[in-house]
Short mmCIF file of C-alpha atoms and ligand atoms in Angstrom, two decimals:
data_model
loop_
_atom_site.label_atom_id
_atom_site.label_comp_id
_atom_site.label_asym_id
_atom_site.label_seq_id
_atom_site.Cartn_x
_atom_site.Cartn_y
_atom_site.Cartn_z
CA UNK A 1 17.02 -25.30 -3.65
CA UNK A 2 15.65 -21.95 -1.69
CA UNK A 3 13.16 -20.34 -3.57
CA UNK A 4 12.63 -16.66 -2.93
CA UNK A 5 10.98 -13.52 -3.32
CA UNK A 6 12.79 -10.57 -3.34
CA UNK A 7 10.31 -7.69 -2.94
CA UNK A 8 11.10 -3.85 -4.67
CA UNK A 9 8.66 -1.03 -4.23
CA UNK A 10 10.38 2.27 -4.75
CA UNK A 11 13.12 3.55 -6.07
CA UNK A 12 16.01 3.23 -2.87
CA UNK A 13 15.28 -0.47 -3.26
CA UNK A 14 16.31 -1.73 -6.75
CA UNK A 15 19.86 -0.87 -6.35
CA UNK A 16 19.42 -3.05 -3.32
CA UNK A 17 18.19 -6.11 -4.82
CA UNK A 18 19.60 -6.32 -8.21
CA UNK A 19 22.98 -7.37 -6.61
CA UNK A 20 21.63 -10.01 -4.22
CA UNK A 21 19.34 -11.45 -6.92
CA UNK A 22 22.50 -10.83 -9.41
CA UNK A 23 24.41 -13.67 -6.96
CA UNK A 24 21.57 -15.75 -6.85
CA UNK A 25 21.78 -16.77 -10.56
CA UNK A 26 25.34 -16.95 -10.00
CA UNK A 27 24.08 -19.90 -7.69
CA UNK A 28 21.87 -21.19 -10.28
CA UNK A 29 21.71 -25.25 -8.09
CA UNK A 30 20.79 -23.38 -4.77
CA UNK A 31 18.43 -20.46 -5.12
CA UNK A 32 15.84 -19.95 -7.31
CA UNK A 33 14.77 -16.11 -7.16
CA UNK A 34 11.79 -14.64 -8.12
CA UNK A 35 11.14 -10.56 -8.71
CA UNK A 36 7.89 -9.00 -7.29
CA UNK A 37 7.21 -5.55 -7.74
CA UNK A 38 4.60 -3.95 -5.42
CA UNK A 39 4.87 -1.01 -7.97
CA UNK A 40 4.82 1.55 -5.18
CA UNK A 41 6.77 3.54 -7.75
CA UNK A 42 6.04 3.68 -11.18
CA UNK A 43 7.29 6.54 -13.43
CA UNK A 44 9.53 5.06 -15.77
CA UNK A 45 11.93 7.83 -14.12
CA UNK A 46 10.86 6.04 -10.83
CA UNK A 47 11.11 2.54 -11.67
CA UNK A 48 11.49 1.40 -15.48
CA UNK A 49 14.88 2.97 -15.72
CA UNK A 50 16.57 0.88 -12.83
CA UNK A 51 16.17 -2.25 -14.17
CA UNK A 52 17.72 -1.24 -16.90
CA UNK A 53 20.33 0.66 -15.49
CA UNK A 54 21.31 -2.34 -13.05
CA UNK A 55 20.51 -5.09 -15.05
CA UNK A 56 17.45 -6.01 -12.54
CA UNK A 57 15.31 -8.74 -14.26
CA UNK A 58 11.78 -7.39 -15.28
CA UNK A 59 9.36 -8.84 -12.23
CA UNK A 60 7.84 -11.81 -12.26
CA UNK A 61 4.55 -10.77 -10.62
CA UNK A 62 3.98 -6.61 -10.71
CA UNK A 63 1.60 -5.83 -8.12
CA UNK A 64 0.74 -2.42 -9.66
CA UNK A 65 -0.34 -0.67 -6.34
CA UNK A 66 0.81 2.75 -7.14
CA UNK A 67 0.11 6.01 -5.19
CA UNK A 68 -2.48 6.71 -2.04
CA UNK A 69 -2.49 7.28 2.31
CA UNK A 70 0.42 5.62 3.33
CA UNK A 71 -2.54 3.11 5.62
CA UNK A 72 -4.01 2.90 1.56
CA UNK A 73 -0.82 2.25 -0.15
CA UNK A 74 0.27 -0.17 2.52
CA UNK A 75 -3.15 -2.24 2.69
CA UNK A 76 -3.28 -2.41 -0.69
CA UNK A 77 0.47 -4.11 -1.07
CA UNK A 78 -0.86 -6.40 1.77
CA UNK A 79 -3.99 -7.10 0.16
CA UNK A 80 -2.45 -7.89 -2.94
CA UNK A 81 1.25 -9.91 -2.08
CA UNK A 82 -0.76 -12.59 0.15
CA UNK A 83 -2.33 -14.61 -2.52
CA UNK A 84 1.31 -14.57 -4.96
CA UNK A 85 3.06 -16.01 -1.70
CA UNK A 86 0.26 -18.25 -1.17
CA UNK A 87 0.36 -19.54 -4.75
CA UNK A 88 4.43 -18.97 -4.77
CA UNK A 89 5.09 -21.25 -1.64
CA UNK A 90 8.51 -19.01 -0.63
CA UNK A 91 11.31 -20.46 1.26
CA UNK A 92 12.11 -16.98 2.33
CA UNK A 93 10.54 -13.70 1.10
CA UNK A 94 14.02 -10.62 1.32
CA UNK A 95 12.47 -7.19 2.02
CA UNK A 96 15.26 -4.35 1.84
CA UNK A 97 15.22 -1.01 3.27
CA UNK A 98 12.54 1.12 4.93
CA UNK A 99 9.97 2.29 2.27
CA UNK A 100 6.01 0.82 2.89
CA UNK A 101 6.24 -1.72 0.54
CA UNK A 102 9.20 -3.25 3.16
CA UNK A 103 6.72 -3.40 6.35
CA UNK A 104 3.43 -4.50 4.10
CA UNK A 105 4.99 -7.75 2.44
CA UNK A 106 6.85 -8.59 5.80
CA UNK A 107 3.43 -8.16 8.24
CA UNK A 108 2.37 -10.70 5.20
CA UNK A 109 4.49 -13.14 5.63
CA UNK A 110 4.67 -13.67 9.06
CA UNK A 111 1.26 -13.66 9.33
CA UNK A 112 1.26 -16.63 6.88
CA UNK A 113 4.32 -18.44 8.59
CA UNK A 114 6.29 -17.80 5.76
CA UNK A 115 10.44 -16.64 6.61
CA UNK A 116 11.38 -13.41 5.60
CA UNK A 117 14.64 -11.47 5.72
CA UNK A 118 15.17 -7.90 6.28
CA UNK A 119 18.29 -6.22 4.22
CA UNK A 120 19.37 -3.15 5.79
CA UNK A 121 17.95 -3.80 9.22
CA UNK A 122 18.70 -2.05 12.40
CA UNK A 123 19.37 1.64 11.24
CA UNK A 124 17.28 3.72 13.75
CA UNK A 125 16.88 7.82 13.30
CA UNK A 126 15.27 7.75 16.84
CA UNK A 127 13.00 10.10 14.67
CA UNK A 128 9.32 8.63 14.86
CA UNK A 129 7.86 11.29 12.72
CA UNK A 130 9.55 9.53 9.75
CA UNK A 131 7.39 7.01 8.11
CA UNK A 132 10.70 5.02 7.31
CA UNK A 133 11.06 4.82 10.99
CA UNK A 134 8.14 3.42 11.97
CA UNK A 135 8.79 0.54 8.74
CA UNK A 136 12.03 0.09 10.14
CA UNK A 137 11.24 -0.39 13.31
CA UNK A 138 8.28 -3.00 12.85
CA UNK A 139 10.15 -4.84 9.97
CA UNK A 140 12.87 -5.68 12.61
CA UNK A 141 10.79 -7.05 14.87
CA UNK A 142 9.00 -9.52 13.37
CA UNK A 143 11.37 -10.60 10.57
CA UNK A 144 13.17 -14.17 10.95
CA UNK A 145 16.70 -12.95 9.53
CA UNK A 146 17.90 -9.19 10.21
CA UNK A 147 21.12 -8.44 7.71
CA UNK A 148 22.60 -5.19 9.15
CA UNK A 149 24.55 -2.92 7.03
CA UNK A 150 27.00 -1.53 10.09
CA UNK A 151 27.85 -2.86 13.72
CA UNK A 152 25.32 0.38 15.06
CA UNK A 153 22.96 -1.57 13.27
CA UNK A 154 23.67 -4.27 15.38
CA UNK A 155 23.40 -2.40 18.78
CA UNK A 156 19.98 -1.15 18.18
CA UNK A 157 18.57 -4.22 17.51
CA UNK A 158 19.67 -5.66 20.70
CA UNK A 159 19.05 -2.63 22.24
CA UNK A 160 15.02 -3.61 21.57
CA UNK A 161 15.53 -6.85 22.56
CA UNK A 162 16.21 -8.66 19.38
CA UNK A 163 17.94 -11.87 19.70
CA UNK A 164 21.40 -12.13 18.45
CA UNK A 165 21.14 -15.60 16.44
CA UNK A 166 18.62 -13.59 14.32
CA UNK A 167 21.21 -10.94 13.23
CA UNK A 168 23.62 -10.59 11.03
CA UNK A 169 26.34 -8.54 9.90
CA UNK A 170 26.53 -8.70 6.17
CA UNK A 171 27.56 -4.64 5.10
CA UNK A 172 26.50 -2.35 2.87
CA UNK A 173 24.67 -4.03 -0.55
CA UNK A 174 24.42 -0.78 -1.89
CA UNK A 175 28.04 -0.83 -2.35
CA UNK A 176 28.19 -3.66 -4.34
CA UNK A 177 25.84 -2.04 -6.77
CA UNK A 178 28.15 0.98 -6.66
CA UNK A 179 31.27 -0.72 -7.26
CA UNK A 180 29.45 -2.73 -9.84
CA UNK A 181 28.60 0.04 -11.84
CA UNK A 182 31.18 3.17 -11.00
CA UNK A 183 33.20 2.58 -14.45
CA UNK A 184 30.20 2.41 -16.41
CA UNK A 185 28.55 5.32 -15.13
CA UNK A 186 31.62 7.66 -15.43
CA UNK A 187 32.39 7.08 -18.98
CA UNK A 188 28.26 8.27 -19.19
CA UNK A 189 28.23 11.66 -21.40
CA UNK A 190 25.95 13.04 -18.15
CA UNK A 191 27.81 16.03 -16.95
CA UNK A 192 28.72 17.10 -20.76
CA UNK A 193 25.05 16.83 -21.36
CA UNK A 194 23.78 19.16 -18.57
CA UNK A 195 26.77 21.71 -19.69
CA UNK A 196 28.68 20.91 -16.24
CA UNK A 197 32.07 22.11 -16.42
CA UNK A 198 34.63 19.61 -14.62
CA UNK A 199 33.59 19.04 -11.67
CA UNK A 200 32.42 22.55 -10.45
CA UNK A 201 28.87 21.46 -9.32
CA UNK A 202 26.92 20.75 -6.64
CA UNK A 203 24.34 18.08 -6.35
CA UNK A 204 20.82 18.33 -4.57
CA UNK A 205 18.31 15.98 -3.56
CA UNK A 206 15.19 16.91 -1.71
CA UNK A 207 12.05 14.38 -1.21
CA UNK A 208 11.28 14.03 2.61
CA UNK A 209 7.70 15.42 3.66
CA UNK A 210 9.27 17.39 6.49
CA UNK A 211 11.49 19.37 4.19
CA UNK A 212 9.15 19.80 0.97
CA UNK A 213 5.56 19.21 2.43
CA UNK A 214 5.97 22.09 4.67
CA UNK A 215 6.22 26.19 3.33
CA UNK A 216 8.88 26.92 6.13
CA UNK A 217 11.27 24.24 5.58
CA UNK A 218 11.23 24.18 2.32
CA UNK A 219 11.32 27.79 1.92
CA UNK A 220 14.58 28.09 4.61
CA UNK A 221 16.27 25.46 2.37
CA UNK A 222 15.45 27.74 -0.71
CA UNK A 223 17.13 30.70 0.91
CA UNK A 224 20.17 28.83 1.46
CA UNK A 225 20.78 27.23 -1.96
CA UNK A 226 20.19 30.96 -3.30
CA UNK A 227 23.90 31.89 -1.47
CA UNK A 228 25.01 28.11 -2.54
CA UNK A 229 24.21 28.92 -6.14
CA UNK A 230 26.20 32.00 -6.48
CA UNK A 231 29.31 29.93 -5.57
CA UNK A 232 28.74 27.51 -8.61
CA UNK A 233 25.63 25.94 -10.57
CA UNK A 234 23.84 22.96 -8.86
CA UNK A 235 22.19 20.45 -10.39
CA UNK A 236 18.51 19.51 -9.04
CA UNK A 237 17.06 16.23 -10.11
CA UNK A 238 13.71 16.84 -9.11
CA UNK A 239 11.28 13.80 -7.23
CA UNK A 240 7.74 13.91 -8.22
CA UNK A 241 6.71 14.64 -4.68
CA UNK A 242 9.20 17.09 -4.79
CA UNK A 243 7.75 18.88 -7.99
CA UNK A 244 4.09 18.75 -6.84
CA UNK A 245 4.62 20.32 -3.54
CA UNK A 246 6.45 23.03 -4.93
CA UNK A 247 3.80 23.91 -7.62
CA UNK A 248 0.75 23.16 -4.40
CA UNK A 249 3.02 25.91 -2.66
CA UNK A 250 3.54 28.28 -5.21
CA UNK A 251 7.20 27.98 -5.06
CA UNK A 252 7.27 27.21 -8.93
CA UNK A 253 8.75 31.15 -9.79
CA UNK A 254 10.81 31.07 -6.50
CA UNK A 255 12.61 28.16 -7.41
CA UNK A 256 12.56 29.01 -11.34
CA UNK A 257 14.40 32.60 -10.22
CA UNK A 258 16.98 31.06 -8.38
CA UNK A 259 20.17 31.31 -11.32
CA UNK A 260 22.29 28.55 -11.52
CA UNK A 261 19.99 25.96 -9.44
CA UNK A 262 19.15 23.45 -12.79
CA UNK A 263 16.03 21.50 -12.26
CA UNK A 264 16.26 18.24 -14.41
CA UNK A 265 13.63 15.24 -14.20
CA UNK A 266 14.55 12.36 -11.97
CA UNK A 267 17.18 10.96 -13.47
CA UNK A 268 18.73 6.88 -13.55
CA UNK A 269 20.90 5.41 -11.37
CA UNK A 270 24.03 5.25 -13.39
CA UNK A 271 23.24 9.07 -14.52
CA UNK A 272 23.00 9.73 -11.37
CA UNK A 273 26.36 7.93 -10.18
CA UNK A 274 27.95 10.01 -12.91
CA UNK A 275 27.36 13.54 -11.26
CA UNK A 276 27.68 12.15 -7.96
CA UNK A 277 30.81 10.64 -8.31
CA UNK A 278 32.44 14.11 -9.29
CA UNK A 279 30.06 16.69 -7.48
CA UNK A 280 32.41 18.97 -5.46
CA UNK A 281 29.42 18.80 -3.11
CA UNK A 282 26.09 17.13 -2.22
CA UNK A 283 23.45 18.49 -0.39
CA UNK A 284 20.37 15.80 0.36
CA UNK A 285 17.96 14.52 2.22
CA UNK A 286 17.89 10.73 0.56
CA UNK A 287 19.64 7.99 3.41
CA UNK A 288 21.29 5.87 0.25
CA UNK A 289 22.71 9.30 -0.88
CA UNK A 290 24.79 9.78 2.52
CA UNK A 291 25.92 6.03 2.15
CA UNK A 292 27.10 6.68 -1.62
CA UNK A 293 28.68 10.04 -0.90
CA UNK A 294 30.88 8.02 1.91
CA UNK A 295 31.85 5.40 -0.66
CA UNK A 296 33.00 7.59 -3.18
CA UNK A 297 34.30 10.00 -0.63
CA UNK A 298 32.55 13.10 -1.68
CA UNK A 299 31.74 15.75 0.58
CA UNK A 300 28.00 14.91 1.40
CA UNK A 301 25.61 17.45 3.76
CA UNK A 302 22.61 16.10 4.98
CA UNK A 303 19.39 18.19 5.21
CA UNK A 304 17.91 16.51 8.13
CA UNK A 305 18.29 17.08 11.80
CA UNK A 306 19.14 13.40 12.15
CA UNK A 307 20.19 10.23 10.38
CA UNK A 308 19.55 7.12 10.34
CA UNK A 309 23.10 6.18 9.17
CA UNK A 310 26.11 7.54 11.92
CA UNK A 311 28.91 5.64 10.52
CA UNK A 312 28.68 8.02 7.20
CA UNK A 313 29.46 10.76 10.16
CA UNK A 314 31.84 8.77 11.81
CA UNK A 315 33.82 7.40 9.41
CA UNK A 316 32.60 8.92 6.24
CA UNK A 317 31.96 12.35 4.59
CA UNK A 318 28.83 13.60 6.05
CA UNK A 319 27.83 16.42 8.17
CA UNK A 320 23.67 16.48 8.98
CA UNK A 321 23.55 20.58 9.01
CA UNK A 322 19.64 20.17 9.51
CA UNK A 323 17.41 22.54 7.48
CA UNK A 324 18.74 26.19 9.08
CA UNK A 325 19.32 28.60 6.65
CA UNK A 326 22.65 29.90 8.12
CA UNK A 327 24.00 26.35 8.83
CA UNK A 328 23.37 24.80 5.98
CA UNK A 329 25.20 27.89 3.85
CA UNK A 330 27.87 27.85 6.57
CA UNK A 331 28.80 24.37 6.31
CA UNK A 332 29.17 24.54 2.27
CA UNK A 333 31.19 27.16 2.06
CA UNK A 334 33.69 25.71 4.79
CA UNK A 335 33.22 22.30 2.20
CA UNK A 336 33.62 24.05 -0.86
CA UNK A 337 36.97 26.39 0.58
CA UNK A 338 38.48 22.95 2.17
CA UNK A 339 40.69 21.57 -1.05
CA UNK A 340 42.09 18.66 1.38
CA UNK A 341 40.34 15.92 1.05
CA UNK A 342 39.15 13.66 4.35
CA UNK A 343 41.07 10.39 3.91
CA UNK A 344 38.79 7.70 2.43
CA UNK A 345 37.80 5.38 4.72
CA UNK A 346 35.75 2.89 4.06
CA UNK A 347 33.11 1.40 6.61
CA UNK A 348 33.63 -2.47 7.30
CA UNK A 349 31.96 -4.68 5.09
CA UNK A 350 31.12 -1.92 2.38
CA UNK A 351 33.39 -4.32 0.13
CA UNK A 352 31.05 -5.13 -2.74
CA UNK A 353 30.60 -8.67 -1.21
CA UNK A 354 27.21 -7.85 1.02
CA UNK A 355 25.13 -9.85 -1.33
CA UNK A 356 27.19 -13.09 -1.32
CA UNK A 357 27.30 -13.06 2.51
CA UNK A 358 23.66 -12.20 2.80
CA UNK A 359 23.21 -15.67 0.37
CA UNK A 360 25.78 -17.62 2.63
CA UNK A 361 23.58 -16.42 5.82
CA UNK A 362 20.32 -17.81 3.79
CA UNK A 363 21.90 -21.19 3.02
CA UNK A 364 23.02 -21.56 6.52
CA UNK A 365 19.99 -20.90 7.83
CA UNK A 366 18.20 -23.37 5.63
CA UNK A 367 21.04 -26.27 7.15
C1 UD1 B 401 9.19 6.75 -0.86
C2 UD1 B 401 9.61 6.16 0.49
C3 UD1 B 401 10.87 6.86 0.96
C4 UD1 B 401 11.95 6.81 -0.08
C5 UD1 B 401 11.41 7.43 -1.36
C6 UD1 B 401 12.42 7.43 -2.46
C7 UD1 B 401 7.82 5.42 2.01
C8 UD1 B 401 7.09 5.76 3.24
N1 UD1 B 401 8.60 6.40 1.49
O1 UD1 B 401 8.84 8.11 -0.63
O2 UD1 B 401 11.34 6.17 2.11
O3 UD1 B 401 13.07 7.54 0.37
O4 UD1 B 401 10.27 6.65 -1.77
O5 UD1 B 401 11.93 7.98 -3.62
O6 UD1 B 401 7.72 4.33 1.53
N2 UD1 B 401 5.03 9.69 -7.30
C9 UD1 B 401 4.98 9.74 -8.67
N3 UD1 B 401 5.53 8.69 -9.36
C10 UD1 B 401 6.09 7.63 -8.77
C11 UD1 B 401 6.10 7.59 -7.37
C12 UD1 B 401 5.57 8.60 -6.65
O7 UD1 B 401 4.50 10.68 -9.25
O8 UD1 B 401 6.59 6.72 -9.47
C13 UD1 B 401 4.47 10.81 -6.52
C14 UD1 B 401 3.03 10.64 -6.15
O9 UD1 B 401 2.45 11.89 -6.18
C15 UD1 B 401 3.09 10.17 -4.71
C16 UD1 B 401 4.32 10.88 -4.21
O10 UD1 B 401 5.21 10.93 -5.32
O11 UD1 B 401 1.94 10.47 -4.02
C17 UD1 B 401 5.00 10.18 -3.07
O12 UD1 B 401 5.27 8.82 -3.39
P1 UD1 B 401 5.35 7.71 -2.23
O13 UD1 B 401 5.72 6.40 -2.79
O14 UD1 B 401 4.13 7.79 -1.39
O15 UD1 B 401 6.52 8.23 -1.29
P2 UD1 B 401 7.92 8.90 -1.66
O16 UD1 B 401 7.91 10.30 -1.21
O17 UD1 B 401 8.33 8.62 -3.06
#
């Protein structure tokens, strides 16, 4: 019997782990999982509404660390998982994605001599102004068990040296959570509910400090979904970052004047699978966003001058316009005019099954 902790923090993550821990009671003899929440995020916008949503089992231990300095937020998740894995005794401790919570219970673990395995591993932006980058790139090297989501994945982490027996290709465990829940979401009255007609909408997401924390950026990505908006209405589920730098800016009337850009609160995941599954277009800055958009084969543009995540350009339906004004309008219009749809292609391994391989991988390991 394994026993292990599967760590969430923020949002990006609970769509991760609800699968794998969803296939762990499905293997009820050979794992025994247990749910901590560092409580990085905690809005019930943020959090509450995910486990719901995805049928995530309410955490076992909540570490309730909320909001500070990412050095306060991350010493504080630290401070505070060492004694529950010193009282839990862990086979292995899973830590998904990027976010602070992922680096903080990892450094813990090894530091105790405890396994832990990193979901999503080896996705590199080559972008070290990105707190996710730096996470990413420390998680991978000191984790015991590296589950990539896409064979570039793979390459970077040998690329820094990482030996191969400790990696894994496993796919994309967001997509199981996707497939999982598609049919559910779409019969959601979302769209009716925001008076969306069809599917004649855009959808926007905007959280990373370099696009909201700072006047310029955020102010050049205003002035393009002004011309976007004129086209047809886009929705705007709003992060809480998101809606405290604009009112610490004094964007609050700029954004308010633009008609046809709809601010709504953050909203759920299978709300939010609803409008993304039948956006004409999506405009973000999230990672998981690009990887969704590929799935469902939606036109995705990524407000970023990099990503972390090629294979959604390569094989998928994104296009990382970056955060110029002229680009970014540019590149919807030539989305929104092109009726013929890319042929879906699915990345390998983005089958639905990433969770049960990532288990296999575990009770190999443990052989
Ligand atoms: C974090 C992750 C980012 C991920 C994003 C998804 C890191 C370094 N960043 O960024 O990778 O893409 O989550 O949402 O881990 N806040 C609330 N309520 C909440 C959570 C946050 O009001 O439930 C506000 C607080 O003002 C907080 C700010 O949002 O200071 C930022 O939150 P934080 O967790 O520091 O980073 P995110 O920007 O959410």
């Amino acid at each position: 019997m394994l026993r292990v902790i599967n760590v969430v923090g923020a949002r990006p993550n609970f769509m991760k782990v609800a699968p794998i821990v969803a296939a762990m009671k499905r293997r009820p003899t050979r794992f025994q999982p247990l749910v901590v929440h560092t409580g990085q995020h905690y809005d019930a916008a943020m959090s509450d509404s995910f486990f719901r949503d995805l049928d995530l089992p309410q955490p076992d231990i909540h570490l309730g660390v909320g909001s500070a300095s990412h050095a306060a937020q991350t010493a504080a998740v630290m401070e505070r998982f060492e004694p529950v894995v010193l009282h839990e005794k862990p086979d292995w401790v899973l830590v998904v994605g990027d976010v602070n919570s992922t680096i903080a219970c990892a450094l813990v673990c090894v530091k105790l001599g405890i396994k832990v395995a990193h979901v999503e591993a080896g996705l590199r932006s080559r972008d070290r102004t990105m707190p996710e980058e730096i996470n990413r790139l420390l998680t991978d090297q000191i984790a015991d068990l590296l589950f990539t989501p896409s064979p570039d994945a793979d390459e970077n982490l040998i690329a820094e040296g990482i030996p191969r027996e400790r990696i894994r290709f496993v796919g994309n465990v967001m997509i199981d959570s996707l497939q999982k829940n598609l049919k559910v979401a779409s019969a959601l009255p979302t769209r009716e509910q925001l008076g969306l007609n069809g599917t004649d909408y855009a959808l926007l997401t905007l959280h990373r400090p370099s696009n909201v924390d700072l006047r310029e950026s955020f102010e050049r990505i205003l002035d393009a979904l002004e011309a976007v908006a004129t086209k047809l209405p886009i929705v705007f589920p709003v992060h809480p970052r998101t809606r405290k730098t604009i009112a610490e800016l004094g964007l609050s009337e700029r954004v308010a004047s633009i008609k046809d850009l709809r601010t709504v609160d953050p909203l759920g995941y299978l709300d939010f699978l609803n409008l993304s599954s039948r956006a004409r277009l999506v405009l973000t800055d999230s990672g998981g966003i690009q990887e969704e958009t590929t799935a469902l084969g939606i036109p995705c543009l990524t407000l970023r001058e990099n990503t972390e995540r090629p294979i959604t350009v390569e094989l998928g339906t994104n296009i990382v316009v970056g955060t110029d004004t002229t680009k970014i309008i540019s590149a919807a219009m030539t989305a929104l005019n092109n009726s013929t749809r890319k042929d879906l292609r699915q990345p390998p391994l983005w089958d639905g099954q990433t969770s049960e391989r990532i288990l296999d991988a575990l009770e190999e390991y443990a052989l």
